[in-house]
mmCIF file of C-alpha atoms and ligand atoms in Angstrom:
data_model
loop_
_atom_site.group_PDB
_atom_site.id
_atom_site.type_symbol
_atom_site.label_atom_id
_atom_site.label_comp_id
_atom_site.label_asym_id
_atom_site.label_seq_id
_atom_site.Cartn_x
_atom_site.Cartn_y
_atom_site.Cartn_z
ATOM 1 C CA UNK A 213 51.521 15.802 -3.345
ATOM 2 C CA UNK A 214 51.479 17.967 -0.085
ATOM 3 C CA UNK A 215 51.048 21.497 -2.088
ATOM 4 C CA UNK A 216 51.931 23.681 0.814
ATOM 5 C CA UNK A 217 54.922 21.652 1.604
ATOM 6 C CA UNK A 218 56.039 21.540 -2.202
ATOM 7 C CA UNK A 219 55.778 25.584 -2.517
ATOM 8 C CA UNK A 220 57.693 26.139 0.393
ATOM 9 C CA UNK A 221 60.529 24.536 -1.412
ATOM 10 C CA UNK A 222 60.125 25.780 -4.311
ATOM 11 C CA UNK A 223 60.190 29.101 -2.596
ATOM 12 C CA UNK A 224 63.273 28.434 -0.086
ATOM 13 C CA UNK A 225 65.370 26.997 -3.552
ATOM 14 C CA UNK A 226 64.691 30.058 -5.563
ATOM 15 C CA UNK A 227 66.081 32.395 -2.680
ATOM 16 C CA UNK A 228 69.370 30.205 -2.388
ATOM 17 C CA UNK A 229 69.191 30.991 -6.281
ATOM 18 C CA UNK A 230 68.576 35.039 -5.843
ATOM 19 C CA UNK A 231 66.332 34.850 -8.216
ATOM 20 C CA UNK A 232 63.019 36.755 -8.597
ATOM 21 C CA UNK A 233 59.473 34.762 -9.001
ATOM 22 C CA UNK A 234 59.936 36.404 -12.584
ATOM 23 C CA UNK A 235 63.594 35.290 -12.981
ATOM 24 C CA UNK A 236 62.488 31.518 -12.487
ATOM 25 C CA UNK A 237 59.446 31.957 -14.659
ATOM 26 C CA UNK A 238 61.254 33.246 -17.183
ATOM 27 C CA UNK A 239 63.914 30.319 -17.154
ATOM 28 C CA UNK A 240 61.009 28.376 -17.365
ATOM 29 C CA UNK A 241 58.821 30.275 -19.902
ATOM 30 C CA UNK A 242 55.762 30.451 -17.673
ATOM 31 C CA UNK A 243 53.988 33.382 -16.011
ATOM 32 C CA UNK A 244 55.502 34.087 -12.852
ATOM 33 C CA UNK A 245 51.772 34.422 -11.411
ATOM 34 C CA UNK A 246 52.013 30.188 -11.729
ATOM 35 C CA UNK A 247 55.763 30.480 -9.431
ATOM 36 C CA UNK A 248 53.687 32.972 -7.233
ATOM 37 C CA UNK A 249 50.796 30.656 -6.694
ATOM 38 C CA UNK A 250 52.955 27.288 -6.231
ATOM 39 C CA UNK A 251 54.880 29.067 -3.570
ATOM 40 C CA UNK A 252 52.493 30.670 -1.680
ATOM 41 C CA UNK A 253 50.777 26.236 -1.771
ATOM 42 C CA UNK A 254 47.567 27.397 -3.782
ATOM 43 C CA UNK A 255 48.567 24.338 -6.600
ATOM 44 C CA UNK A 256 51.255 21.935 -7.531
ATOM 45 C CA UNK A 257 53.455 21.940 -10.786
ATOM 46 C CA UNK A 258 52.331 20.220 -13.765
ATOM 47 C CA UNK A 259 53.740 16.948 -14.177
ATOM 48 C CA UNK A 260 54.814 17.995 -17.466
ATOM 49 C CA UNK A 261 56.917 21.153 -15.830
ATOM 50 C CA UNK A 262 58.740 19.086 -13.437
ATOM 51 C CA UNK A 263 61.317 18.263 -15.494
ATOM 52 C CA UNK A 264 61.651 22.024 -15.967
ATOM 53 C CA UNK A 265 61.368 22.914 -12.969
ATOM 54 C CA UNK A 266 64.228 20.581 -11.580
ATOM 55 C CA UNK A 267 66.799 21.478 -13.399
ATOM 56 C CA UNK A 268 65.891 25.265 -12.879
ATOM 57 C CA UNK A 269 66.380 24.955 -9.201
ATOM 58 C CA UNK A 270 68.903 22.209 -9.142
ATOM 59 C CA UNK A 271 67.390 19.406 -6.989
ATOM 60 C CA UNK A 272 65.988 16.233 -8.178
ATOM 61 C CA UNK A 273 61.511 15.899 -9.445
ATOM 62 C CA UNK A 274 61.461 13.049 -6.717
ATOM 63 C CA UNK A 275 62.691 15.890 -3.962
ATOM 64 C CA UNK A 276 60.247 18.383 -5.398
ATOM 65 C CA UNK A 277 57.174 16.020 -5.043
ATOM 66 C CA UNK A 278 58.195 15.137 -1.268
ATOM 67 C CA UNK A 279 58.600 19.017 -0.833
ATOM 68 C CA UNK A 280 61.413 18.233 1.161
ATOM 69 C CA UNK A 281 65.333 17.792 0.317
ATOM 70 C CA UNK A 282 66.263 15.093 3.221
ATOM 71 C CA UNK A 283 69.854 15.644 3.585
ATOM 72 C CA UNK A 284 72.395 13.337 4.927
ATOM 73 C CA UNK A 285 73.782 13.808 8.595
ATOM 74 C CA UNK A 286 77.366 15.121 8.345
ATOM 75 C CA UNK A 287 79.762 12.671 7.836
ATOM 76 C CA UNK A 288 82.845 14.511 6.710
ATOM 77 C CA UNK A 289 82.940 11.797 4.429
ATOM 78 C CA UNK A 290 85.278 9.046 6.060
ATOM 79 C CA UNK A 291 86.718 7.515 3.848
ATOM 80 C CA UNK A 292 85.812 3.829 5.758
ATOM 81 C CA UNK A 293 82.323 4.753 4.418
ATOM 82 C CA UNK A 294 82.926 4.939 0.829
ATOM 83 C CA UNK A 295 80.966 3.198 -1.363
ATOM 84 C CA UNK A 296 81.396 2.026 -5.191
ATOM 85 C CA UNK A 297 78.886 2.418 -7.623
ATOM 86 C CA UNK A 298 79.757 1.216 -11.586
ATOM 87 C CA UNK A 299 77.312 1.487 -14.212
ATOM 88 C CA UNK A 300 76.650 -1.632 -16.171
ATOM 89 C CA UNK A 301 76.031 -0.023 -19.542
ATOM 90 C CA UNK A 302 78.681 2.670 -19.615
ATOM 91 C CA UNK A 303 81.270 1.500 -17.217
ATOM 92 C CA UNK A 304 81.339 4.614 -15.333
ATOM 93 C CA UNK A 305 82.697 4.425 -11.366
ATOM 94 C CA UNK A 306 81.676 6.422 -8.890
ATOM 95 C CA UNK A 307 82.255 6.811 -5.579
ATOM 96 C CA UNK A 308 80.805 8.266 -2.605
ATOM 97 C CA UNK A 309 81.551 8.597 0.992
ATOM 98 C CA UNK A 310 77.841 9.379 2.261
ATOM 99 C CA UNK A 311 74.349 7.471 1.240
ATOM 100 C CA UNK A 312 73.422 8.967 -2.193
ATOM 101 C CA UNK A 313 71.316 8.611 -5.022
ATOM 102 C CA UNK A 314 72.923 8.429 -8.181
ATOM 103 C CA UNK A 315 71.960 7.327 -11.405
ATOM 104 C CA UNK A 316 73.853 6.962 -14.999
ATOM 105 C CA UNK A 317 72.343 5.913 -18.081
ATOM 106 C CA UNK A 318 68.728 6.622 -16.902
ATOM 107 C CA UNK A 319 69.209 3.496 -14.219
ATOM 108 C CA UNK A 320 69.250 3.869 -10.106
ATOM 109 C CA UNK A 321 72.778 2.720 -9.372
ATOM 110 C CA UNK A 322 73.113 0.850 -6.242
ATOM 111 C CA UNK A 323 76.048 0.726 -4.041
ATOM 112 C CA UNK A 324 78.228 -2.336 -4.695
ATOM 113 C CA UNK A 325 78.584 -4.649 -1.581
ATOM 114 C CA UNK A 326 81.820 -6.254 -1.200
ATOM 115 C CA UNK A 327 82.916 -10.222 -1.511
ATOM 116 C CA UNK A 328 86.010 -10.581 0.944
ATOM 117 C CA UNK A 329 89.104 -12.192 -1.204
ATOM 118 C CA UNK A 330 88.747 -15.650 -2.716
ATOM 119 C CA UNK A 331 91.227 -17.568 -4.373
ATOM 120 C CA UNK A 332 90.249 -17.165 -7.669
ATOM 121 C CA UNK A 333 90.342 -13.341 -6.962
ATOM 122 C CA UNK A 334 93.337 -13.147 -4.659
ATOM 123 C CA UNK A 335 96.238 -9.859 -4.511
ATOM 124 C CA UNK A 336 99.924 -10.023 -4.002
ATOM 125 C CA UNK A 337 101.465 -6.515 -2.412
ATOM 126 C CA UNK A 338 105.269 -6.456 -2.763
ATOM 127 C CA UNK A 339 107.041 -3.428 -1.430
ATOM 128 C CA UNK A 340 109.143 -1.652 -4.150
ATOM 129 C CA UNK A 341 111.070 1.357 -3.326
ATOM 130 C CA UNK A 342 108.613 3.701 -1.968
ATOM 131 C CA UNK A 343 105.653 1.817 -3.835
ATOM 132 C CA UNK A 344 102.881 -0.977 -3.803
ATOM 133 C CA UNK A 345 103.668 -3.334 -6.265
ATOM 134 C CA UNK A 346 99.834 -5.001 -6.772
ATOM 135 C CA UNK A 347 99.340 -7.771 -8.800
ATOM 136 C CA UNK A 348 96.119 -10.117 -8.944
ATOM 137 C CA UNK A 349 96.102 -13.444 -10.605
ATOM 138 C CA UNK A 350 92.873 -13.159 -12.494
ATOM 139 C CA UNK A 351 92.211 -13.724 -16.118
ATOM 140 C CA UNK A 352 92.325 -10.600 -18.052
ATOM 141 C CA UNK A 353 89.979 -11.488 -20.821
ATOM 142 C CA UNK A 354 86.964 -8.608 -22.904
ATOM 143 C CA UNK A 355 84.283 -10.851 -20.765
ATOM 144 C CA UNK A 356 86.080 -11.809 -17.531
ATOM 145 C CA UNK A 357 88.589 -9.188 -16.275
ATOM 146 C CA UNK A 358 89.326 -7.027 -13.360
ATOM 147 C CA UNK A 359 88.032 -3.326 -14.300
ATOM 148 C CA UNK A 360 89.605 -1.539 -11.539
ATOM 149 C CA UNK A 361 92.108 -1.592 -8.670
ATOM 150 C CA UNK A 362 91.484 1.109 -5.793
ATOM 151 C CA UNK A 363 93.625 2.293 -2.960
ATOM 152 C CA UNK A 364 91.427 3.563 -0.140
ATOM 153 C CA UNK A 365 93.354 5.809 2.954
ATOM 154 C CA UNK A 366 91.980 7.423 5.930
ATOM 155 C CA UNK A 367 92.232 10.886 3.599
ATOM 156 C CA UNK A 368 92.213 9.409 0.088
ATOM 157 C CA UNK A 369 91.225 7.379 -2.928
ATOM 158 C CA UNK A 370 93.233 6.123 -5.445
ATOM 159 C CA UNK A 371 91.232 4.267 -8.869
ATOM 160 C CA UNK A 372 93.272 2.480 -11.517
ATOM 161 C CA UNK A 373 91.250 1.621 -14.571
ATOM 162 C CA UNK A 374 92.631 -1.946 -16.626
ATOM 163 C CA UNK A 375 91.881 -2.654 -19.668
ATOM 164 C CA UNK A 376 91.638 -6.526 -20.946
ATOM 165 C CA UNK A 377 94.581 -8.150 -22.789
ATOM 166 C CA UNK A 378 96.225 -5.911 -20.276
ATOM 167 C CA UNK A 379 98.450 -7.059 -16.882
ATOM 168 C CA UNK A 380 96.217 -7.057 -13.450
ATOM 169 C CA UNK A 381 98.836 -5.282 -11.552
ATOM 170 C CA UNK A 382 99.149 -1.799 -10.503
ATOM 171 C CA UNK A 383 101.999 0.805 -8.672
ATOM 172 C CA UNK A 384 100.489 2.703 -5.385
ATOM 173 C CA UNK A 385 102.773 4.730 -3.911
ATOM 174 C CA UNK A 386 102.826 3.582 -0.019
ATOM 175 C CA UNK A 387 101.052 4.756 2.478
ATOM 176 C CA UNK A 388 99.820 4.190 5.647
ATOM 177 C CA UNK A 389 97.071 1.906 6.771
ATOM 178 C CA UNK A 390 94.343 1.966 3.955
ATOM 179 C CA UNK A 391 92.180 -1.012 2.253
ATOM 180 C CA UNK A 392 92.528 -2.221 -1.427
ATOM 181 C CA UNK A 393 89.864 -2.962 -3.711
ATOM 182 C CA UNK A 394 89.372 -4.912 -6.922
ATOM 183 C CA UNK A 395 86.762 -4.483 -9.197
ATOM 184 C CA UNK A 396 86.012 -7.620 -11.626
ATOM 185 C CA UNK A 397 83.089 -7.229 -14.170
ATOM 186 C CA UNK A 398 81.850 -10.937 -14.045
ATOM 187 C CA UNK A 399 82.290 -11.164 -9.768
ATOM 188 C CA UNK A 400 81.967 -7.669 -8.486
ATOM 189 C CA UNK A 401 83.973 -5.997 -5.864
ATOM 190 C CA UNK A 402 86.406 -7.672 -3.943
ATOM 191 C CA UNK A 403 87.550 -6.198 -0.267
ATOM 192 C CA UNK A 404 91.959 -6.810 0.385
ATOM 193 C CA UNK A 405 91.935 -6.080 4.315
ATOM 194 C CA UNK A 406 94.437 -8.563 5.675
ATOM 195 C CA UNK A 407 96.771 -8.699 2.618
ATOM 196 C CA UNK A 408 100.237 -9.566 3.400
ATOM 197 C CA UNK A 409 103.408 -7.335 2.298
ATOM 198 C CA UNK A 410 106.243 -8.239 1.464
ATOM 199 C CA UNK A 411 109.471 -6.138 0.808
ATOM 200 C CA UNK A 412 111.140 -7.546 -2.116
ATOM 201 C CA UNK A 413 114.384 -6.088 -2.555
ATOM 202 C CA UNK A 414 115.857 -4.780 -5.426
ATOM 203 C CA UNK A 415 119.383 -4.804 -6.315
HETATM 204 ZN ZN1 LIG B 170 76.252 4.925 -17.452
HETATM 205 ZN ZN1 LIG B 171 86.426 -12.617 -11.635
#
């Protein structure tokens, strides 16, 4: 651990904070002569205050060891970019448009790469009224089923949760351009770029 480096951190996260050496030491039921000597790189934090000391200033312990925050470039998120993340023990999705690190239920969650359409996991779009009718032929079972559907457009995103014992099909409202995805918990995600729509009409 690169003290100097660390306290200069420390010190520059506290300011965005407006809070006083004492303020943080406080939080953190410590003298503020400890804040005062981490900043100023005379000694790191305790292993045992780190936990402490992240969520006092807001920034992840592996941040606060590299003494450094190493932020993304901009990317004003485009929406092309977006990546999936689901959490095998809670189910929780998350997306992101930018790299990340994210975890959920104490585990790293990587971003999900995407299969491009099979048969077995293949979409229908029919045009409804102003809608996308989206149906996928996929068995809807508790262990095999498809766990989400998501509408991706050049400005937003669109998640529809199924349940099992439930139909695979799902109402978008249309829009232009934009990619679909399907989420299935046995085979992962599942990219729909070249899906054909039809208009069905409805008398
Ligand atoms: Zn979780
Ligand atoms: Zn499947």
């Amino acid at each position: 651990m690169d003290c100097q480096k660390v306290g200069r951190l420390i010190l520059s996260l506290r300011k965005e904070k407006n809070m006083t050496q004492k303020d943080l030491a406080d939080l953190m039921n410590i003298s503020d002569k400890t804040i005062s000597k981490w900043e100023r790189g005379l000694g790191c934090p305790d292993v045992s205050l780190l936990s402490e000391l992240s969520k006092s200033l807001g920034v992840n312990i592996e941040k606060i060891l590299l003494g450094e925050l190493d932020p993304n470039e901009e990317n004003r998120g485009n929406m092309k970019n977006i990546n999936f993340y689901v959490c095998q023990s809670c189910s929780n999705i998350i997306t992101s448009t930018g790299s990340t690190s994210i975890s959920c239920c104490g585990r790293i969650l990587e971003p999900m790469l995407s299969n491009i359409e099979n048969d077995e996991h293949q979409i229908t779009v029919d045009e409804i009224e102003d809608d996308y009718f989206i149906k996928i032929q996929h068995e809807m079972s508790r262990d095999h089923y498809i766990a989400f559907i998501a509408y991706i457009s050049y400005d937003r995103v669109l998640i529809v949760r199924l349940y099992p014992e439930q139909a695979a099909e799902v109402r978008f409202p249309k829009m232009y351009g934009g990619t679909l995805y399907t989420y299935c918990n046995r085979h992962g995600l599942w990219k729909h770029e070249k899906t054909k729509r039809r208009t069905r009409r409805i008398n």
